[in-house]
Amino acid sequence: MYEKKDPRFKRALNVTQAAQFRRDTEAGKYDLSESEKWWRDRNQILEDHGYELRPRLKPDWTPSWNGTDRDPRWCEDKLNSHDRKVIDAVRKSDGIDVALMNIQRTSHERDVFQHLADAQRASGKDHHVVQLLDSFEDEREPNLVFLVMPRLHDFEWPPFEYVSELVDLFRHLLEALVFMHSKNVAHRDCSLGNIMMDAPSMFPNGVHPCDFTRDRTGEERVRIIPRHKASGPINYYFIDFGISRLYEEDEAHLVVGNDGADQDIPEMSDIDEYDPFPADVFLLGNVFKKYFIPMYKNIDFLSPLANAMTAEKPEDRPTAADAQKQLQTLISSLGFFTLRHRLIKTEDEKAPKPIVLENVGILLSCAFYPIKVAIRLPSQTLGAVRDFITSRASKKKTA
């Protein structure tokens, strides 16, 4: 039977390069990292609880390129991970991609996560806090508990293109903060490193967990559909409750410690107590004040809100709920075109397109959008629409 070969660029260019690949493999260049070995050694635990690791992390793994002329760099099982805390997996019951995290059983993180997951489930709404799909313990790891979450992606890849996209990010993150605070949870580390994205329609062939330039198979370049052309929802989430704090209803909101990635919070102290809820507001405001607003020329309308959220004194900052209302009011006050403008990088020296021309382009895009949608509709849907119009016309003639 004819065996399909890999494209030429995925194979050794010549005998010399093939020999080099063999030597590199024998020398251990593509061996498992220490973190991967840790997960490999727990493969059976995960299998027994319904989760499957990639082939590379199976105990009997041998490189798929051995004995072939394949270039290891284009083999899925060459792609490696260095995260001892989190690994990707597939839920065997339905093939869903998930992320597995291991934490100490003594950690309070599981309680916070479960509390938010239960509240989010009860509300019947997505509040932009990462979901907890499952958690399990195993006697073979008496000190650990495993948490299961959806597998999310880097929220800045691909880069933002339109003003509305950054406004959506701000809106989702404020909603998450309002929700957490309403459930008496202070995140305490809601900074850039703990924001993720879920947008399946932007990546029709998926994304590999170890290389965002590859699709889910790991052997093809990723196909990306820009945010403004994606057919499905794009959602942003806060993750990581490692230093979060859950309070009782009547408990004072006080904490001590200077943990977290962002150390700019004025009242933060490892000696004196402070309220982590206004600190959370500061952290989110700082994401926009220090990172996004300086990056782009045309989102300065967000500055007043970001400045209020990062006020020096905690009592001068709006609550998360007040900040959310202010953002909603701000969005409502913006003109039709403002949100639809392309983002302009601060360092971009090229003269931006004249506003009038860009606005005309926006109007044309809106005008032709129904036609674009119709072109993409399945033929049976178009047929149904045509039949509906015909039947209406017949009724009018009869009347």
Short mmCIF file of C-alpha atoms in Angstrom, two decimals:
data_model
loop_
_atom_site.label_atom_id
_atom_site.label_comp_id
_atom_site.label_asym_id
_atom_site.label_seq_id
_atom_site.Cartn_x
_atom_site.Cartn_y
_atom_site.Cartn_z
CA MET A 1 0.00 0.00 0.00
CA TYR A 2 1.22 3.52 -0.80
CA GLU A 3 2.55 5.27 2.29
CA LYS A 4 2.10 9.03 2.39
CA LYS A 5 5.37 10.80 3.13
CA ASP A 6 5.86 13.97 5.12
CA PRO A 7 6.40 17.15 3.08
CA ARG A 8 10.02 17.70 2.14
CA PHE A 9 10.58 20.46 4.70
CA LYS A 10 9.60 18.06 7.50
CA ARG A 11 12.33 15.58 6.61
CA ALA A 12 16.10 15.63 6.77
CA LEU A 13 17.53 17.57 3.85
CA ASN A 14 20.28 15.03 3.29
CA VAL A 15 22.12 12.07 4.81
CA THR A 16 24.34 14.35 6.86
CA GLN A 17 21.41 16.09 8.54
CA ALA A 18 19.66 12.76 9.17
CA ALA A 19 22.80 11.50 10.91
CA GLN A 20 22.89 14.68 13.01
CA PHE A 21 19.29 14.12 14.12
CA ARG A 22 20.23 10.59 15.21
CA ARG A 23 23.25 11.83 17.16
CA ASP A 24 21.20 14.56 18.84
CA THR A 25 18.56 12.02 19.85
CA GLU A 26 21.13 9.59 21.24
CA ALA A 27 22.83 12.43 23.13
CA GLY A 28 19.55 13.23 24.89
CA LYS A 29 18.74 16.53 23.18
CA TYR A 30 15.06 15.58 22.94
CA ASP A 31 14.76 13.75 26.26
CA LEU A 32 12.00 14.54 28.74
CA SER A 33 12.50 17.50 31.05
CA GLU A 34 12.44 16.88 34.79
CA SER A 35 8.90 18.29 34.94
CA GLU A 36 7.79 15.92 32.18
CA LYS A 37 9.32 12.97 34.00
CA TRP A 38 7.31 13.91 37.08
CA TRP A 39 4.06 13.79 35.10
CA ARG A 40 5.08 10.63 33.22
CA ASP A 41 5.59 8.86 36.53
CA ARG A 42 1.98 9.70 37.45
CA ASN A 43 0.51 8.68 34.12
CA GLN A 44 -1.33 5.70 35.58
CA ILE A 45 -2.96 7.80 38.29
CA LEU A 46 -4.32 10.18 35.66
CA GLU A 47 -5.42 7.32 33.39
CA ASP A 48 -7.30 5.70 36.26
CA HIS A 49 -9.19 8.95 36.84
CA GLY A 50 -10.11 9.37 33.17
CA TYR A 51 -7.37 11.61 31.77
CA GLU A 52 -4.87 10.82 29.03
CA LEU A 53 -1.48 12.49 28.57
CA ARG A 54 0.23 13.05 25.23
CA PRO A 55 2.30 10.15 23.75
CA ARG A 56 5.54 11.80 24.87
CA LEU A 57 4.48 11.49 28.50
CA LYS A 58 3.57 7.80 28.35
CA PRO A 59 5.93 5.40 30.22
CA ASP A 60 6.69 3.42 27.04
CA TRP A 61 7.40 6.44 24.83
CA THR A 62 10.06 6.20 22.14
CA PRO A 63 10.61 9.10 19.72
CA SER A 64 8.39 8.75 16.65
CA TRP A 65 11.23 9.84 14.36
CA ASN A 66 13.55 6.98 15.35
CA GLY A 67 14.52 4.93 12.31
CA THR A 68 13.06 7.48 9.86
CA ASP A 69 14.30 10.55 8.01
CA ARG A 70 11.76 12.78 9.78
CA ASP A 71 12.91 16.10 11.23
CA PRO A 72 12.27 15.89 15.01
CA ARG A 73 11.43 19.57 15.07
CA TRP A 74 8.24 18.78 13.14
CA CYS A 75 7.19 15.81 15.26
CA GLU A 76 4.48 16.33 17.87
CA ASP A 77 6.26 14.24 20.47
CA LYS A 78 9.35 16.45 20.30
CA LEU A 79 7.43 19.41 21.76
CA ASN A 80 8.17 19.60 25.46
CA SER A 81 6.89 21.17 28.66
CA HIS A 82 8.72 22.56 31.68
CA ASP A 83 5.78 23.13 34.00
CA ARG A 84 5.80 20.89 37.05
CA LYS A 85 2.53 22.32 38.36
CA VAL A 86 0.29 22.19 35.27
CA ILE A 87 0.07 19.82 32.30
CA ASP A 88 -2.30 19.39 29.37
CA ALA A 89 -4.39 16.24 28.95
CA VAL A 90 -7.48 14.88 27.23
CA ARG A 91 -10.60 13.84 29.11
CA LYS A 92 -11.16 10.30 27.86
CA SER A 93 -14.94 10.35 28.25
CA ASP A 94 -15.47 13.03 25.59
CA GLY A 95 -12.07 14.00 24.12
CA ILE A 96 -12.14 17.49 25.64
CA ASP A 97 -8.78 19.23 26.10
CA VAL A 98 -8.13 20.03 29.75
CA ALA A 99 -5.39 21.33 32.02
CA LEU A 100 -4.39 19.36 35.11
CA MET A 101 -2.88 21.09 38.12
CA ASN A 102 -1.44 19.47 41.21
CA ILE A 103 -1.44 21.25 44.58
CA GLN A 104 -0.84 20.23 48.17
CA ARG A 105 -3.87 18.85 50.00
CA THR A 106 -3.18 21.32 52.78
CA SER A 107 -3.55 24.25 50.36
CA HIS A 108 -6.66 26.41 50.65
CA GLU A 109 -6.66 26.92 46.86
CA ARG A 110 -8.98 23.98 46.28
CA ASP A 111 -11.57 25.42 48.70
CA VAL A 112 -11.50 28.84 47.02
CA PHE A 113 -11.70 27.28 43.56
CA GLN A 114 -14.57 24.98 44.55
CA HIS A 115 -16.46 27.84 46.22
CA LEU A 116 -16.29 29.96 43.06
CA ALA A 117 -17.08 27.00 40.79
CA ASP A 118 -20.20 26.14 42.79
CA ALA A 119 -21.36 29.76 42.80
CA GLN A 120 -20.73 30.15 39.08
CA ARG A 121 -22.58 26.92 38.32
CA ALA A 122 -25.52 27.95 40.50
CA SER A 123 -25.80 31.29 38.71
CA GLY A 124 -26.07 29.57 35.33
CA LYS A 125 -23.76 32.18 33.86
CA ASP A 126 -20.12 32.47 32.85
CA HIS A 127 -18.54 35.09 35.10
CA HIS A 128 -15.07 34.88 33.53
CA VAL A 129 -13.50 32.94 36.37
CA VAL A 130 -11.87 29.75 35.11
CA GLN A 131 -14.10 26.73 35.68
CA LEU A 132 -13.25 23.80 37.91
CA LEU A 133 -14.33 20.74 35.92
CA ASP A 134 -13.18 18.09 38.37
CA SER A 135 -10.87 17.41 41.29
CA PHE A 136 -9.57 14.14 42.67
CA GLU A 137 -7.24 12.63 45.22
CA ASP A 138 -5.39 9.32 45.00
CA GLU A 139 -3.80 7.21 47.71
CA ARG A 140 -0.70 6.83 45.53
CA GLU A 141 -0.09 10.57 46.06
CA PRO A 142 -1.19 11.11 49.67
CA ASN A 143 -0.05 14.74 49.79
CA LEU A 144 -1.54 15.96 46.52
CA VAL A 145 -4.89 16.84 44.99
CA PHE A 146 -5.39 17.21 41.24
CA LEU A 147 -7.58 20.00 39.83
CA VAL A 148 -9.02 19.84 36.31
CA MET A 149 -9.75 22.98 34.27
CA PRO A 150 -10.49 23.80 30.63
CA ARG A 151 -7.33 24.29 28.61
CA LEU A 152 -7.06 28.01 27.88
CA HIS A 153 -4.69 30.07 25.73
CA ASP A 154 -2.41 33.09 25.92
CA PHE A 155 -4.82 36.04 25.83
CA GLU A 156 -2.45 38.26 23.83
CA TRP A 157 -2.01 35.85 20.93
CA PRO A 158 -2.77 36.87 18.30
CA PRO A 159 -2.29 40.56 19.15
CA PHE A 160 -5.32 42.80 19.65
CA GLU A 161 -6.31 44.75 16.52
CA TYR A 162 -9.36 46.85 17.38
CA VAL A 163 -10.34 49.17 20.23
CA SER A 164 -13.45 47.10 20.96
CA GLU A 165 -11.29 44.03 21.62
CA LEU A 166 -9.43 45.68 24.48
CA VAL A 167 -12.66 47.10 25.86
CA ASP A 168 -14.10 43.57 25.87
CA LEU A 169 -11.05 42.38 27.81
CA PHE A 170 -11.55 45.10 30.44
CA ARG A 171 -15.27 44.33 30.62
CA HIS A 172 -14.76 40.59 31.14
CA LEU A 173 -12.09 41.05 33.79
CA LEU A 174 -14.18 43.56 35.72
CA GLU A 175 -17.11 41.15 35.62
CA ALA A 176 -14.85 38.44 37.05
CA LEU A 177 -13.66 40.75 39.81
CA VAL A 178 -17.21 41.81 40.71
CA PHE A 179 -18.26 38.17 40.85
CA MET A 180 -15.34 37.08 43.05
CA HIS A 181 -15.83 39.98 45.44
CA SER A 182 -19.58 39.29 45.65
CA LYS A 183 -18.67 35.77 46.79
CA ASN A 184 -16.25 37.11 49.44
CA VAL A 185 -13.13 36.09 47.53
CA ALA A 186 -10.14 38.38 47.09
CA HIS A 187 -7.94 37.16 44.23
CA ARG A 188 -4.81 39.06 45.34
CA ASP A 189 -2.88 38.36 42.12
CA CYS A 190 -5.16 39.51 39.31
CA SER A 191 -2.32 40.73 37.13
CA LEU A 192 -1.18 40.03 33.55
CA GLY A 193 0.21 36.56 34.24
CA ASN A 194 -3.15 35.28 35.48
CA ILE A 195 -5.30 36.22 32.51
CA MET A 196 -6.16 33.61 29.87
CA MET A 197 -8.42 33.34 26.82
CA ASP A 198 -10.87 30.79 25.47
CA ALA A 199 -11.65 31.28 21.76
CA PRO A 200 -12.08 28.01 19.85
CA SER A 201 -13.41 29.73 16.72
CA MET A 202 -10.15 31.68 16.37
CA PHE A 203 -8.21 28.43 16.04
CA PRO A 204 -10.21 26.06 13.78
CA ASN A 205 -7.55 23.35 14.04
CA GLY A 206 -6.70 24.00 17.67
CA VAL A 207 -3.43 25.09 19.25
CA HIS A 208 -0.72 22.84 20.62
CA PRO A 209 -0.25 23.32 24.39
CA CYS A 210 3.54 23.50 24.09
CA ASP A 211 3.85 25.68 20.97
CA PHE A 212 1.22 28.25 20.01
CA THR A 213 2.64 28.43 16.45
CA ARG A 214 1.47 24.82 15.84
CA ASP A 215 -2.03 23.42 15.57
CA ARG A 216 -3.41 20.75 17.89
CA THR A 217 -1.57 17.96 16.06
CA GLY A 218 1.75 19.69 16.69
CA GLU A 219 2.80 18.94 13.12
CA GLU A 220 1.15 21.78 11.19
CA ARG A 221 1.34 25.54 11.48
CA VAL A 222 -1.53 26.98 13.48
CA ARG A 223 -4.39 28.54 11.54
CA ILE A 224 -5.57 31.77 13.15
CA ILE A 225 -8.76 33.72 12.50
CA PRO A 226 -8.57 37.31 13.85
CA ARG A 227 -10.85 38.24 16.72
CA HIS A 228 -13.06 40.48 14.60
CA LYS A 229 -13.66 37.67 12.09
CA ALA A 230 -14.16 34.82 14.56
CA SER A 231 -17.60 33.22 14.39
CA GLY A 232 -17.83 32.24 18.07
CA PRO A 233 -17.45 33.94 21.46
CA ILE A 234 -14.10 35.13 22.76
CA ASN A 235 -13.85 35.00 26.53
CA TYR A 236 -11.18 36.10 28.98
CA TYR A 237 -10.66 34.55 32.40
CA PHE A 238 -8.81 35.01 35.66
CA ILE A 239 -6.94 31.92 36.77
CA ASP A 240 -4.76 30.87 39.74
CA PHE A 241 -6.13 31.13 43.27
CA GLY A 242 -2.87 30.18 44.98
CA ILE A 243 -2.80 33.26 47.22
CA SER A 244 -6.52 34.08 47.06
CA ARG A 245 -8.50 34.48 50.26
CA LEU A 246 -12.07 33.35 51.00
CA TYR A 247 -13.82 35.23 53.83
CA GLU A 248 -16.82 34.36 55.94
CA GLU A 249 -19.81 36.69 55.59
CA ASP A 250 -19.12 38.52 58.85
CA GLU A 251 -15.32 38.32 58.72
CA ALA A 252 -13.20 41.46 58.42
CA HIS A 253 -11.50 41.81 55.03
CA LEU A 254 -7.91 41.95 56.23
CA VAL A 255 -4.72 40.29 55.06
CA VAL A 256 -0.96 40.57 55.57
CA GLY A 257 1.66 39.85 52.93
CA ASN A 258 3.37 41.19 49.85
CA ASP A 259 2.76 38.15 47.64
CA GLY A 260 1.82 38.47 43.99
CA ALA A 261 3.47 39.52 40.74
CA ASP A 262 2.52 43.22 40.92
CA GLN A 263 4.25 44.91 43.83
CA ASP A 264 2.90 48.42 43.11
CA ILE A 265 -0.02 48.31 45.58
CA PRO A 266 0.69 51.27 47.93
CA GLU A 267 -0.78 49.67 51.06
CA MET A 268 0.78 46.23 50.52
CA SER A 269 2.71 45.12 53.60
CA ASP A 270 4.07 41.98 55.21
CA ILE A 271 3.69 43.65 58.63
CA ASP A 272 0.52 45.74 58.68
CA GLU A 273 -2.93 44.42 57.77
CA TYR A 274 -4.72 45.82 54.73
CA ASP A 275 -7.94 45.17 52.80
CA PRO A 276 -7.24 42.98 49.73
CA PHE A 277 -10.46 43.97 47.94
CA PRO A 278 -9.40 47.55 47.06
CA ALA A 279 -5.98 46.04 46.34
CA ASP A 280 -7.60 43.80 43.71
CA VAL A 281 -9.15 46.88 42.09
CA PHE A 282 -5.71 48.50 42.03
CA LEU A 283 -4.16 45.43 40.39
CA LEU A 284 -6.67 45.30 37.54
CA GLY A 285 -6.51 49.06 37.00
CA ASN A 286 -2.73 48.79 36.88
CA VAL A 287 -2.89 46.21 34.08
CA PHE A 288 -4.41 48.89 31.86
CA LYS A 289 -2.63 51.93 33.31
CA LYS A 290 0.90 50.53 33.06
CA TYR A 291 0.58 48.08 30.19
CA PHE A 292 -2.18 48.62 27.64
CA ILE A 293 -2.84 52.37 27.75
CA PRO A 294 0.85 53.27 27.18
CA MET A 295 0.97 50.68 24.37
CA TYR A 296 -1.72 52.29 22.21
CA LYS A 297 -2.44 55.88 21.21
CA ASN A 298 -6.21 55.65 20.92
CA ILE A 299 -7.44 54.07 24.16
CA ASP A 300 -6.67 57.06 26.38
CA PHE A 301 -10.42 57.32 27.09
CA LEU A 302 -9.79 54.44 29.55
CA SER A 303 -7.26 56.51 31.52
CA PRO A 304 -9.70 58.23 33.95
CA LEU A 305 -11.11 54.87 35.06
CA ALA A 306 -7.68 53.23 35.28
CA ASN A 307 -6.38 56.21 37.28
CA ALA A 308 -9.33 56.03 39.68
CA MET A 309 -8.78 52.30 40.20
CA THR A 310 -5.11 52.91 41.02
CA ALA A 311 -5.62 55.83 43.42
CA GLU A 312 -2.99 56.04 46.16
CA LYS A 313 -5.47 55.65 49.01
CA PRO A 314 -7.66 52.50 49.00
CA GLU A 315 -10.70 54.48 50.12
CA ASP A 316 -10.41 56.71 47.04
CA ARG A 317 -10.74 53.78 44.63
CA PRO A 318 -14.11 52.63 43.29
CA THR A 319 -15.29 49.18 44.28
CA ALA A 320 -15.15 46.56 41.55
CA ALA A 321 -18.92 46.96 41.07
CA ASP A 322 -18.64 50.75 40.80
CA ALA A 323 -15.76 50.43 38.32
CA GLN A 324 -17.90 48.07 36.25
CA LYS A 325 -20.75 50.62 36.16
CA GLN A 326 -18.32 53.38 35.18
CA LEU A 327 -16.98 51.26 32.32
CA GLN A 328 -20.51 50.51 31.10
CA THR A 329 -21.36 54.22 31.19
CA LEU A 330 -18.14 55.00 29.33
CA ILE A 331 -18.86 52.43 26.63
CA SER A 332 -22.38 53.82 26.17
CA SER A 333 -20.99 57.33 25.72
CA LEU A 334 -18.56 56.37 22.97
CA GLY A 335 -19.51 57.13 19.39
CA PHE A 336 -20.40 54.45 16.85
CA PHE A 337 -16.96 54.55 15.25
CA THR A 338 -14.65 54.78 18.28
CA LEU A 339 -14.90 51.13 19.31
CA ARG A 340 -14.51 50.01 15.70
CA HIS A 341 -11.23 51.82 15.06
CA ARG A 342 -8.01 49.91 14.69
CA LEU A 343 -5.59 50.14 17.59
CA ILE A 344 -2.62 52.40 16.91
CA LYS A 345 0.65 51.37 18.53
CA THR A 346 2.38 54.18 20.42
CA GLU A 347 5.70 53.52 18.70
CA ASP A 348 4.09 53.38 15.26
CA GLU A 349 5.60 56.32 13.36
CA LYS A 350 3.56 55.70 10.24
CA ALA A 351 0.76 58.24 9.89
CA PRO A 352 -2.57 56.60 10.78
CA LYS A 353 -5.32 56.41 8.19
CA PRO A 354 -7.40 59.63 8.26
CA ILE A 355 -10.38 59.23 10.59
CA VAL A 356 -12.85 60.05 7.80
CA LEU A 357 -11.47 57.29 5.58
CA GLU A 358 -11.45 54.79 8.44
CA ASN A 359 -15.05 55.68 9.31
CA VAL A 360 -16.09 55.18 5.68
CA GLY A 361 -14.39 51.79 5.76
CA ILE A 362 -16.31 50.88 8.92
CA LEU A 363 -19.62 51.88 7.32
CA LEU A 364 -18.87 49.82 4.22
CA SER A 365 -17.90 46.85 6.36
CA CYS A 366 -21.17 47.09 8.30
CA ALA A 367 -23.16 47.45 5.08
CA PHE A 368 -21.64 44.36 3.47
CA TYR A 369 -21.63 42.23 6.63
CA PRO A 370 -25.05 40.60 5.94
CA ILE A 371 -23.83 39.61 2.46
CA LYS A 372 -20.65 38.08 3.92
CA VAL A 373 -22.74 36.10 6.40
CA ALA A 374 -25.09 34.93 3.65
CA ILE A 375 -22.17 33.72 1.53
CA ARG A 376 -20.96 31.59 4.44
CA LEU A 377 -24.42 30.12 5.18
CA PRO A 378 -25.01 26.46 4.29
CA SER A 379 -26.99 25.93 1.10
CA GLN A 380 -29.95 24.43 2.96
CA THR A 381 -30.20 27.56 5.13
CA LEU A 382 -30.19 29.80 2.06
CA GLY A 383 -32.85 27.55 0.55
CA ALA A 384 -35.02 27.93 3.64
CA VAL A 385 -34.68 31.72 3.48
CA ARG A 386 -35.55 31.71 -0.23
CA ASP A 387 -38.62 29.52 0.39
CA PHE A 388 -39.75 31.83 3.19
CA ILE A 389 -39.51 34.91 0.95
CA THR A 390 -41.33 33.10 -1.88
CA SER A 391 -44.16 32.00 0.41
CA ARG A 392 -44.58 35.54 1.75
CA ALA A 393 -44.75 36.90 -1.80
CA SER A 394 -47.37 34.28 -2.75
CA LYS A 395 -49.54 35.21 0.24
CA LYS A 396 -49.46 38.88 -0.73
CA LYS A 397 -50.54 38.06 -4.30
CA THR A 398 -53.37 35.88 -3.00
CA ALA A 399 -54.52 38.67 -0.72
#
